[in-house]
Coordinates of C-alpha atoms in Angstrom, one line a residue:
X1 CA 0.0 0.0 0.0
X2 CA 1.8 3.4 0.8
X3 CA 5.2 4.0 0.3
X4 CA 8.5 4.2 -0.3
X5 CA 11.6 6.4 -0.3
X6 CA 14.5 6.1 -2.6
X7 CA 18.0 7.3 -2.3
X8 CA 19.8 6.5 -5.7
X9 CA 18.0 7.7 -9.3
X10 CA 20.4 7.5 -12.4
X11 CA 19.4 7.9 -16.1
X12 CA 18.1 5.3 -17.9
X13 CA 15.1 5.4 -20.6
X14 CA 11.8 7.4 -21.0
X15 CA 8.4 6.3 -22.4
X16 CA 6.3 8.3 -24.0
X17 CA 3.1 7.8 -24.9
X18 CA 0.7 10.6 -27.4
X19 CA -3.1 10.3 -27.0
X20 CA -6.3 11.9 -27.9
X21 CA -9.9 11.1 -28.3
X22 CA -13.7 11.7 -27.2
X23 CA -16.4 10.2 -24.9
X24 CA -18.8 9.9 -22.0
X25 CA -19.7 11.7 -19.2
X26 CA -19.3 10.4 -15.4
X27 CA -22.0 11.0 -12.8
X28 CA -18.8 11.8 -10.1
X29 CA -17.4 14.5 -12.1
X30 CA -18.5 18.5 -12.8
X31 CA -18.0 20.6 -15.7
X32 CA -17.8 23.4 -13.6
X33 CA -14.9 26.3 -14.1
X34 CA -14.0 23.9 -17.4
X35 CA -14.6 25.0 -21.4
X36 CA -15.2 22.5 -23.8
X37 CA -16.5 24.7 -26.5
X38 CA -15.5 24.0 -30.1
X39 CA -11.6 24.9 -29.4
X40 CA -8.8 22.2 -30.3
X41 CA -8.4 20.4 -26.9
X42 CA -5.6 21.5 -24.8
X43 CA -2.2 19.5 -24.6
X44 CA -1.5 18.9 -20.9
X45 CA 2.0 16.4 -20.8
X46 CA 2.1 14.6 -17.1
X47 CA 5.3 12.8 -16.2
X48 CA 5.1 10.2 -13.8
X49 CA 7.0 7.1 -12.7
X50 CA 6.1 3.8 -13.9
X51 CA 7.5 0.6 -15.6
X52 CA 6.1 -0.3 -19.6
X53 CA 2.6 -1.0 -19.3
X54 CA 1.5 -3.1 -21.9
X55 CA -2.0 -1.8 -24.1
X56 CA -1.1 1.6 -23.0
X57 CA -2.1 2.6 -25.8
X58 CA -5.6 1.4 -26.1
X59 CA -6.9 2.2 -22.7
X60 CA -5.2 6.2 -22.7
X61 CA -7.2 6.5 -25.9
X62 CA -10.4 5.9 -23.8
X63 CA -9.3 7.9 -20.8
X64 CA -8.8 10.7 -23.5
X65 CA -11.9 10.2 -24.8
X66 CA -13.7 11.2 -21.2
X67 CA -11.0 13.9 -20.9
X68 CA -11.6 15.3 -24.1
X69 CA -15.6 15.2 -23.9
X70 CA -15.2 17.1 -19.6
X71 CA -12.3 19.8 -20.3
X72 CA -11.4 19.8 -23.9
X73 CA -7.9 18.9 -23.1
X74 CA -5.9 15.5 -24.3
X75 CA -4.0 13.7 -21.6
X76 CA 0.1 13.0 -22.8
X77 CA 1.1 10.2 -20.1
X78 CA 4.7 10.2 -19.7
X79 CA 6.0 6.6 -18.1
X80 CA 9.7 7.3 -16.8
X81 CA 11.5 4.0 -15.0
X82 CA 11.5 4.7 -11.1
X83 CA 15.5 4.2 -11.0
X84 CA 15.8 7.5 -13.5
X85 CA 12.5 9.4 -12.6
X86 CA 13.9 12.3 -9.8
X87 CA 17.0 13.1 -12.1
X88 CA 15.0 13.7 -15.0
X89 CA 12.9 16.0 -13.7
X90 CA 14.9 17.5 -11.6
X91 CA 17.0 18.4 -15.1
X92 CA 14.0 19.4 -16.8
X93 CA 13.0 21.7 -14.6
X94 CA 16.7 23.1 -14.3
X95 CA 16.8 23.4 -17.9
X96 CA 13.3 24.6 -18.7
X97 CA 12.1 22.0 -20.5
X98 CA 8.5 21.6 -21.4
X99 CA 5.8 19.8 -19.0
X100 CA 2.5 21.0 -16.8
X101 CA 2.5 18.4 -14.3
X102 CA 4.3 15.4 -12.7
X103 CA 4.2 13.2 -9.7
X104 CA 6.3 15.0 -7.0
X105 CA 7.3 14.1 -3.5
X106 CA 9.5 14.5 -0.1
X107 CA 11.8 11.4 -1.1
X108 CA 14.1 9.4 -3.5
X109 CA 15.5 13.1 -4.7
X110 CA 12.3 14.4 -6.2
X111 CA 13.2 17.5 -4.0
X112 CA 9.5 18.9 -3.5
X113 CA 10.2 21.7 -1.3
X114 CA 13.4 22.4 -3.0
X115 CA 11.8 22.9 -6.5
X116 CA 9.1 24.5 -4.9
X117 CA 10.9 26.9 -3.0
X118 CA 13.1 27.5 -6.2
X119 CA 9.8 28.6 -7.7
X120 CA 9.7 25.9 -10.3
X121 CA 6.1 24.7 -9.2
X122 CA 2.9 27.0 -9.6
X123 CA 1.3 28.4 -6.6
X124 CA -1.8 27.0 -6.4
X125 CA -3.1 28.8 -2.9
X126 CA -5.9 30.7 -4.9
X127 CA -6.8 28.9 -8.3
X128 CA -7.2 25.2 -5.8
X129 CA -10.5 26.0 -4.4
X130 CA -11.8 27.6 -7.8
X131 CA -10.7 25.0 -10.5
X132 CA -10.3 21.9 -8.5
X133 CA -12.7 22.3 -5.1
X134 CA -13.4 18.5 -4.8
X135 CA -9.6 17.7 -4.5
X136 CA -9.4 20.3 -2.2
X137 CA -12.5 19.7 0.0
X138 CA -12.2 16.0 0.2
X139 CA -9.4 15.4 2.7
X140 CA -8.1 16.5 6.0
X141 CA -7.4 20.2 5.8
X142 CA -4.3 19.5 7.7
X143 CA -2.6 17.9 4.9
X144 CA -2.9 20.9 2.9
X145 CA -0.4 22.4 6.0
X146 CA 2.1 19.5 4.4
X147 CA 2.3 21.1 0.7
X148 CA 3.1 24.7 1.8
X149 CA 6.4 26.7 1.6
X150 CA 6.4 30.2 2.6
X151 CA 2.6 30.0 3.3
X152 CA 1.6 28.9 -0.2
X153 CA 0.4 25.9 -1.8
X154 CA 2.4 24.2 -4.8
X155 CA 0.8 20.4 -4.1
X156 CA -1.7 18.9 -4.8
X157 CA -2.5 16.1 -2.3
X158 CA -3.1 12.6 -3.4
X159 CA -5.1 11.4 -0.6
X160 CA -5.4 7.7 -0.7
X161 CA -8.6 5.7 0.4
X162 CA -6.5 3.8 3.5
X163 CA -6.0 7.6 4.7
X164 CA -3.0 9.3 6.1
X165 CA -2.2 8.7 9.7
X166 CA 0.3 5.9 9.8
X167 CA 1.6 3.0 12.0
X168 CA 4.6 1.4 10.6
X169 CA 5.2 -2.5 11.2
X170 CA 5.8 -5.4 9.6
X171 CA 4.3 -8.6 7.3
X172 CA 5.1 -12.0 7.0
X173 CA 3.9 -15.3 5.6
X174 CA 1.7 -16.6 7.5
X175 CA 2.1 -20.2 6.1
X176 CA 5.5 -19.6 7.1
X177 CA 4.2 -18.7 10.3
X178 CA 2.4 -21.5 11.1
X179 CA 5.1 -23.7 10.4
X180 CA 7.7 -22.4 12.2
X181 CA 5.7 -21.6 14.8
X182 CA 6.8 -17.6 14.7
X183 CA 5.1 -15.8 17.5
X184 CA 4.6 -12.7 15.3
X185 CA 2.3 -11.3 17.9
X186 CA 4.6 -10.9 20.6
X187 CA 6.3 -7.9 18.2
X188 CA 3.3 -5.7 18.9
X189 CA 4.8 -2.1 19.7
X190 CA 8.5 -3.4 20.5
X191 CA 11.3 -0.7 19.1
X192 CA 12.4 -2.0 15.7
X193 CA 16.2 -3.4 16.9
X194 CA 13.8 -5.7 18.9
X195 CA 11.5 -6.9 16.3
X196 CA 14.2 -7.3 14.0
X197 CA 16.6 -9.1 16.6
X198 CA 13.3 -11.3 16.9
X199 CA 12.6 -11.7 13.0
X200 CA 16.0 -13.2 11.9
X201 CA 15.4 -16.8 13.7
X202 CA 12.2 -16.9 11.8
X203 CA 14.0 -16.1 8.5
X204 CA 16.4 -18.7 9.6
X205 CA 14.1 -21.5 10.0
X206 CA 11.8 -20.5 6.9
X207 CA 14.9 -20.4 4.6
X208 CA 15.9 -23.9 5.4
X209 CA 12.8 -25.4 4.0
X210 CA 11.8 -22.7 1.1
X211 CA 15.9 -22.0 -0.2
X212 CA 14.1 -20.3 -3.1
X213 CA 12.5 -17.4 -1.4
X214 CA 14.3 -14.5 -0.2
X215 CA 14.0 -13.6 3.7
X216 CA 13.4 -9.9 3.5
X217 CA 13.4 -7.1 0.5
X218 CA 16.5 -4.5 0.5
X219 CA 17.0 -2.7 -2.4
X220 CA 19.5 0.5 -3.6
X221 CA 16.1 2.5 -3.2
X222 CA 14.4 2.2 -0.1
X223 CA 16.4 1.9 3.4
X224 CA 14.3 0.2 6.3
X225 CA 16.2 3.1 8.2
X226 CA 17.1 6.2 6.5
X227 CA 13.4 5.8 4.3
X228 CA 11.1 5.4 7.2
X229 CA 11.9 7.8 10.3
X230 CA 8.7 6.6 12.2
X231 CA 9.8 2.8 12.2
X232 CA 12.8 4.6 14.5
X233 CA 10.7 6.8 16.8
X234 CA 11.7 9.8 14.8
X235 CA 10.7 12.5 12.1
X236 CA 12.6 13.9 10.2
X237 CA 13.1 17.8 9.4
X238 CA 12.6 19.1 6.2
X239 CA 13.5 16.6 3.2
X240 CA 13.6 13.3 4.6
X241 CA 16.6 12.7 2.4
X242 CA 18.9 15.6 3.4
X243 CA 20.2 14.7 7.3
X244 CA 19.0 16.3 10.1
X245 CA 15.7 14.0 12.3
X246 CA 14.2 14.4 15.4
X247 CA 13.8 12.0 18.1
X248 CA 9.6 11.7 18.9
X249 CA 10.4 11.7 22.7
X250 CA 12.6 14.6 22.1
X251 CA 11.3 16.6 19.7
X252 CA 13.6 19.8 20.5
X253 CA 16.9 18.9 19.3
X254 CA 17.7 18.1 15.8
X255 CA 20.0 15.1 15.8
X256 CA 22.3 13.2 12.6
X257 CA 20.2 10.1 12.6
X258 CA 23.0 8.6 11.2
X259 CA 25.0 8.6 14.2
X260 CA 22.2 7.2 16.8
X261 CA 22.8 3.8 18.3
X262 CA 19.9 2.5 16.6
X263 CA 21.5 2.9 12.8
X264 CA 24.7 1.3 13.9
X265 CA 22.8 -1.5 15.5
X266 CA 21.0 -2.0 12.5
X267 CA 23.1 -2.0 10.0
X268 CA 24.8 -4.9 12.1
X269 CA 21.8 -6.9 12.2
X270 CA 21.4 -6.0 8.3
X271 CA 25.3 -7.3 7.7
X272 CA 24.4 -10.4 10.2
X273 CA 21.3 -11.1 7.4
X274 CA 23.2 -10.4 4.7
X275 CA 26.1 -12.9 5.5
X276 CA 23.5 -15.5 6.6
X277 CA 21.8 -15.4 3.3
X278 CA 18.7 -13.6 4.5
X279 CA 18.1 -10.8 1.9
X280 CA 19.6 -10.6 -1.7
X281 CA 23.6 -10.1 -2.3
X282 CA 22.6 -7.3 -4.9
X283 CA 21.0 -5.5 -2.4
X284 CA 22.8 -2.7 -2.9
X285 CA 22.0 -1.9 -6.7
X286 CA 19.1 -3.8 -7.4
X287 CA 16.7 -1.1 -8.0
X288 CA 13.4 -3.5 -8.9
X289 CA 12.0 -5.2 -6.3
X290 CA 8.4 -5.9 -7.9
X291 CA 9.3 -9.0 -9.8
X292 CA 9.9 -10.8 -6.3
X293 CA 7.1 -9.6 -5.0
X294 CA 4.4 -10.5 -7.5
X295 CA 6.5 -13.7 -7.7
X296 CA 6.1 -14.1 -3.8
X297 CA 9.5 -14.2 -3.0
X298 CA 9.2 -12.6 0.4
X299 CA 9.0 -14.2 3.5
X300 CA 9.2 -10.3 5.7
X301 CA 8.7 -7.3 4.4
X302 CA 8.0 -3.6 5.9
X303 CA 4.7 -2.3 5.6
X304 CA 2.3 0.2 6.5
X305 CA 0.2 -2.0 8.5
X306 CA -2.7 -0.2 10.3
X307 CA -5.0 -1.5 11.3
X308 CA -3.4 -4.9 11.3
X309 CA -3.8 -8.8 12.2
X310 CA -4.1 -7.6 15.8
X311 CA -6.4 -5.0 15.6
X312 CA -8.4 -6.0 12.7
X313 CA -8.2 -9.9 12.1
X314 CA -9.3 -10.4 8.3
X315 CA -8.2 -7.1 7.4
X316 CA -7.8 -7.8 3.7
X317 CA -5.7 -5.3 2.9
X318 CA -2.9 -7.0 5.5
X319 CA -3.9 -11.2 3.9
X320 CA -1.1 -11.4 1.6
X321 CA 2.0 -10.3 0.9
X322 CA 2.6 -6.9 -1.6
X323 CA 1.7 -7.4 -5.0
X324 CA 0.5 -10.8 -4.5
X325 CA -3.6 -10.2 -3.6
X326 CA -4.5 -11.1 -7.1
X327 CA -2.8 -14.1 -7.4
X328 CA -4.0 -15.2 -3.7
X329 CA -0.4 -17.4 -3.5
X330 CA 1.1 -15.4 -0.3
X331 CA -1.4 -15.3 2.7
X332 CA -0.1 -12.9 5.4
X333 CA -0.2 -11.5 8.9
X334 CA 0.5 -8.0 9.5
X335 CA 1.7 -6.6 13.3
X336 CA 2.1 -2.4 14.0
X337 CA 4.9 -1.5 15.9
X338 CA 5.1 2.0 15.7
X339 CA 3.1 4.7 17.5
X340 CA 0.1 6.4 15.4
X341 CA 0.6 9.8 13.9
X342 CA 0.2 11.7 10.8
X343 CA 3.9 12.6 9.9
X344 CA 5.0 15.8 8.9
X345 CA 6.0 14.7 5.2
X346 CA 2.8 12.8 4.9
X347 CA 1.1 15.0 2.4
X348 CA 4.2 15.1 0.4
X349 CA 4.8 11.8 0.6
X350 CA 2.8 11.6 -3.0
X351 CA 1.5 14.6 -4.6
X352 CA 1.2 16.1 -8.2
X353 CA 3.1 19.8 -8.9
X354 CA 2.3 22.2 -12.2
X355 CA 5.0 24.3 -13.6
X356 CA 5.3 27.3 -12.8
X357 CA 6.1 27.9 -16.6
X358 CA 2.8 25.7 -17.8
X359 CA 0.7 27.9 -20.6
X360 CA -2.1 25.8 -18.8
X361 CA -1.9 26.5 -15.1
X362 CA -5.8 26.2 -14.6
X363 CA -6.5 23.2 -17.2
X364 CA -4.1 21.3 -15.4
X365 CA -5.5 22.1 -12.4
X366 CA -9.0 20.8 -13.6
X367 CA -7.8 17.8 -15.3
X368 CA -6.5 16.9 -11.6
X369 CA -10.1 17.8 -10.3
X370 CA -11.4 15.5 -13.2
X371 CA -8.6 12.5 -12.4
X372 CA -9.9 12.8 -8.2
X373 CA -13.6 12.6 -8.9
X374 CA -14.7 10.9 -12.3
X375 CA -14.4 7.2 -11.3
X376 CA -14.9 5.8 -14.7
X377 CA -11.4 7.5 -15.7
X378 CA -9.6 6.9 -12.6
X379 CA -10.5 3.7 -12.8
X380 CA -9.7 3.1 -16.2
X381 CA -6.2 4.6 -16.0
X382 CA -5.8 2.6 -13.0
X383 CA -7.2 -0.3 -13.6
X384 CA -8.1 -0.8 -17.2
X385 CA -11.2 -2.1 -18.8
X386 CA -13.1 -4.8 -16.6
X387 CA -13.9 -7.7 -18.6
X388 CA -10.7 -7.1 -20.9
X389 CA -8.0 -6.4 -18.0
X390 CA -9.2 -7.8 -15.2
X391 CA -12.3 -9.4 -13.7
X392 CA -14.4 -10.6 -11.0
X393 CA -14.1 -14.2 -10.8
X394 CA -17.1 -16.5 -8.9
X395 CA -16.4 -15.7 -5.7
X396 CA -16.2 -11.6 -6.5
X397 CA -12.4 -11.3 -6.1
X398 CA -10.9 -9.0 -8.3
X399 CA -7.9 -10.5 -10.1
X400 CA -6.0 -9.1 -13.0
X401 CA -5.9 -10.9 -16.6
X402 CA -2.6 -12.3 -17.4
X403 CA -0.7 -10.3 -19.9
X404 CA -2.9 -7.3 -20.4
X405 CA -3.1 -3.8 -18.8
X406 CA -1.4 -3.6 -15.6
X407 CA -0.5 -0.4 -14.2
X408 CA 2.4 -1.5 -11.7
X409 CA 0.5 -0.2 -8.4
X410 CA 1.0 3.0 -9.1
X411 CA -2.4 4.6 -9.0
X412 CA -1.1 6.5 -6.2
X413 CA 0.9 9.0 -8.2
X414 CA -2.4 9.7 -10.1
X415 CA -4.2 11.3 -8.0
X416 CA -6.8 10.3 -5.0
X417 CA -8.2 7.3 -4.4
X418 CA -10.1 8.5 -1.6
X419 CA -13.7 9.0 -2.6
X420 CA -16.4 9.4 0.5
X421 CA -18.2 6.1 -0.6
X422 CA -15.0 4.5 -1.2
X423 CA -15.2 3.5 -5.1
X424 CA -12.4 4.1 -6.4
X425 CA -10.1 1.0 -5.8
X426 CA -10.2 -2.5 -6.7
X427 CA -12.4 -4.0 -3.8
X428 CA -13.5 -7.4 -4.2
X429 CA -17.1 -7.7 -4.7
X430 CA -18.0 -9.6 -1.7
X431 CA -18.1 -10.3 2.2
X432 CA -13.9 -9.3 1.9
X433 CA -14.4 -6.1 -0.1
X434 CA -16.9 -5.0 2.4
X435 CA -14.6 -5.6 5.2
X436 CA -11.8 -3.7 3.7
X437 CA -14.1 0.0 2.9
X438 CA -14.8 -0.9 7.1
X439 CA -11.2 -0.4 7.8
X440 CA -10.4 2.2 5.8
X441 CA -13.5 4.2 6.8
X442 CA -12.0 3.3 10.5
X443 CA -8.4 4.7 9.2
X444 CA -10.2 7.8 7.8
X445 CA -11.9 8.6 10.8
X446 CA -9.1 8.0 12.7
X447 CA -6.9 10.7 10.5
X448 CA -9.3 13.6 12.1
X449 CA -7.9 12.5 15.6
X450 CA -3.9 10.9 15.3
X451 CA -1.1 12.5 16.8
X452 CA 0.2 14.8 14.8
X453 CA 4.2 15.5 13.9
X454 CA 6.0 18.4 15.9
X455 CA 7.3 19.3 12.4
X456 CA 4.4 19.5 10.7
X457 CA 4.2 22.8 8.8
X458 CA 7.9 23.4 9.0
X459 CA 9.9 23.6 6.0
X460 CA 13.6 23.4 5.7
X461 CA 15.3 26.5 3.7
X462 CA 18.5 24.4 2.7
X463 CA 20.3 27.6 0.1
X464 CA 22.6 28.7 3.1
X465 CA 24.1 25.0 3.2
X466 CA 23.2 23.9 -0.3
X467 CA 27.0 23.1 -0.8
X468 CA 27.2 20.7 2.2
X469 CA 23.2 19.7 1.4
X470 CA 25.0 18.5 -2.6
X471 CA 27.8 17.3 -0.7
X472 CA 25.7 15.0 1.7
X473 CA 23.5 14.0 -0.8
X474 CA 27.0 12.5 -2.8
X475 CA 28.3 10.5 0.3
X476 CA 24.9 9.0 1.3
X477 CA 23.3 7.6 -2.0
X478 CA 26.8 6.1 -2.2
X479 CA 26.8 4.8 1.2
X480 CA 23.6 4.2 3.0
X481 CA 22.5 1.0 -0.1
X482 CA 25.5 -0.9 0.9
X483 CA 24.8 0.0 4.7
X484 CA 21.3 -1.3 4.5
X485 CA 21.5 -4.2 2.6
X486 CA 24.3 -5.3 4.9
X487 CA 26.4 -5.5 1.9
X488 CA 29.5 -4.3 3.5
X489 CA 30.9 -4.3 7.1
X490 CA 29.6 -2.0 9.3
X491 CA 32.6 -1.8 11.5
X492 CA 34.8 -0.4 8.8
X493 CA 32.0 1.1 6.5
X494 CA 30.3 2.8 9.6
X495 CA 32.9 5.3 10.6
X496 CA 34.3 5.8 7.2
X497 CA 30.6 7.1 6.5
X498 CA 30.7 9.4 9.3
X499 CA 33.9 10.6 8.4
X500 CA 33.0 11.3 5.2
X501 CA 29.4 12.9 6.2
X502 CA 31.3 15.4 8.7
X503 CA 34.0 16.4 5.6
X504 CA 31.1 17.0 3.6
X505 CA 29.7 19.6 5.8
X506 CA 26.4 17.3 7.9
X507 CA 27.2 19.7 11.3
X508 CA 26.6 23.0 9.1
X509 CA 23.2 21.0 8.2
X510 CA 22.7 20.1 11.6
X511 CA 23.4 23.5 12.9
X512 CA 21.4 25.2 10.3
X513 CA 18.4 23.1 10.8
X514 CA 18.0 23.8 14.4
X515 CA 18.2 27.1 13.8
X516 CA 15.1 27.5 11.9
X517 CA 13.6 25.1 13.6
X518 CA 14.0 27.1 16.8
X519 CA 12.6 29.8 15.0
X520 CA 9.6 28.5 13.5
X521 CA 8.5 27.1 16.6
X522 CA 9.3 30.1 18.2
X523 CA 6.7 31.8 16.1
X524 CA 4.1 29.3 16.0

């Protein structure tokens, strides 16, 4: 379900696709604020990160045809490969190149408040609650708190139907489980060296009898610590990818999470699992995970798991393993081990900027409105045709059709899935689907009333230590993959890393970070 951080993106390949068309009406959607008079429809290019996706072609042609038909305008999709996504756009938007929107966020070096504070997104404060009041209305006002810089708004929030206030934990097999006997539930609110300490028998003893799966996912894109601050009882100020977090418990001082007790301990239970055979030796640099996951590889992973097999036995969104509902081969248990809160980068965790330089600042702007509340074209996009991409099979599970349109889990850098009835996703049609709109409805409510982040509404103004911020930025996405996935030794690679953080400047960061932060909070 949510996430995901990244700390190395190189160049690679872009796919484009060009589309256009005509077509029906949806009862979700309005026409208000658009023109669809007899003009040529409007060109509106939106880059986003995905994998191929095969009949693009054919179902874009019938989103176009709705788009066409509500706002005169013509979608251009652009698919760009996850490993090469933030340094594209962060080039295009240095150079001026042409685009109106693309999928921004806090993480992976997408550098939202950096290219927003730069200016190169459009300030949206006014024209949101004029051309797209839906997307703005729908959601926690709180989250809009998430997308500002310098008081103004240059996000648009893509609110997902399991809401926004999060509880980190973990997942497992539970056919695994059972026969290993794993008490899974005894790792209910334990700090993560615990659980962890506590997961590695089980890998152990699960590994011996299925040598073909892989224990737990690493990757050169998401760090179990320096991508998920919460799992660690902290939060992180400003960028979650430029150093600089705070502890939860003490929330005053701004800390290099990099030199806690807790990284160094984990990255020697990572090098422990790495030596043991316990996660993948190309850790490091493989950039892919999916194809293990829809393959069922896993026997751990992280997730998101609120409410879980605890709180909510049958939860369906915590019964298998990621990527692996529709094929129903990887049955799961889910446990929470986190406190619950509604972090500070949680609205820019996934959200959808328009250049600043776009000829069509308000057509974008209602496309958005038209992607967050017509269902027949979010779906589509999303999901493809029913009958043709996926079905409903006798027992009203949704399950995708082998080979055709799959869009790679990735509806969540389209827009929101949220809707008040909670139509927008691929529910099963029976007793299960039902059960899973309960929970979320239970998340959503619960989003009104979490703990909220002590940084929330802060922003980090990096230009007076953008040389040590570059500099940083250089020695971790070389470093931290290797750290994570255990793939080197920590007790040589550890205070090497330090070194090399403190040459590059991290206690000007530090320094410079407390010193707003004392300030904003000064003022709040």
């Amino acid at each position: 379900m949510k996430r995901f951080s990244a700390i190395l993106l190189s160049v690679t390949m872009l796919f484009t696709v060009m589309l256009a068309g005509c077509g029906q009406k949806d009862s979700g959607s309005s026409k208000k604020e658009t023109d669809t008079g007899g003009d040529k429809p409007v060109e509106l290019t939106f880059y986003m990160m995905n994998s191929p996706v095969n009949d693009f072609d054919r179902v874009m042609k019938k989103a176009n045809e709705i788009i066409t038909k509500e706002i005169n305008a013509k979608l251009n999709l652009v698919l760009v490969d996850s490993s090469t996504y933030a340094e594209k756009m962060n080039l295009m938007i240095n150079s001026g190149d042409d685009w109106d929107l693309s999928f921004t966020a806090n993480w992976g070096g997408i550098n939202f408040f950096e290219n927003a504070a730069k200016g190169a997104y459009a300030d949206l404060t006014d024209l949101l609650p004029k051309y797209a009041p839906q997307t703005y209305s729908r959601i926690p006002k709180g989250l809009w708190e998430g997308v500002k810089v310098n008081g103004k708004i240059y996000g648009l929030v893509n609110y997902q139907q399991w809401g926004t206030a999060k509880r980190e934990g973990f997942k497992f097999r539970s056919d695994l489980v059972d026969e290993t006997g794993f008490d899974w539930k005894a790792l209910k609110g334990k700090p993560t060296i615990e659980v962890l300490e506590k997961i590695g028998p089980f890998l152990g003893d699960a590994l011996a009898k299925h040598q073909g799966m892989i224990g737990f996912e690493t990757s050169s894109v998401e760090s179990l610590y320096a991508s998920n601050p919460l799992l660690w009882n902290m939060e992180s100020v400003g960028d979650i990818s430029i150093p600089g977090w705070i502890n939860l418990d003490k929330p005053d001082t701004v800390i290099n999470q990099f030199e806690t007790p807790e990284f160094a301990k984990y990255c020697e239970i990572m090098r422990d699992w790495y030596n043991k055979g316990y996660v993948r030796k190309d850790g490091a640099t493989v950039k892919d995970t999916s194809p293990d996951r829809k393959a069922a590889k896993f026997v751990a992973e992280k997730t998101g798991s609120w409410p879980d097999s605890i709180d909510y036995p049958g939860n369906p969104d915590a019964s298998n393993m990621s990527m692996t509902k529709s094929a129903g081969n990887a049955p799961a248990v889910s446990v929470s081990t986190t406190r619950t809160m509604i972090p500070a980068g949680a609205a820019s965790t996934a959200a959808i900027a328009i250049n600043s330089n776009s000829k069509q600042i308000e057509k974008a702007l209602q496309l958005v409105e038209l992607l967050n509340t017509n269902d027949e074209l979010y779906k589509l996009i999303t999901l493809g045709e029913e009958g043709v991409d996926y079905k409903y099979d006798e027992n009203g599970k949704f399950t995708m059709i082998e080979g055709k349109y799959n869009f790679n889990f990735n509806e969540w850098q389209m827009g929101q899935s949220y809707s008040p009835n909670f139509n927008r996703a691929n529910y099963d049609k029976n007793k299960d689907g039902e059960t899973q709109k309960e929970t979320q409805k239970f998340v959503y409510e619960a989003d009104k009333t979490a703990e909220i982040s002590p940084v929330t509404g802060f922003v980090f103004d990096p230009t007076p230590v953008k040389t040590q911020v570059a500099n940083c930025a250089a020695v971790t996405s070389e470093i931290i993959p290797a750290l994570s996935s255990g793939s080197v030794d920590p007790a040589k690679a550890l205070p090497e890393f330090l070194k090399r953080l403190k040459t590059a400047g991290v206690e000007d960061i530090i320094k410079e970070k407390q010193a707003q932060y004392d300030a904003w909070r000064a003022n709040k």
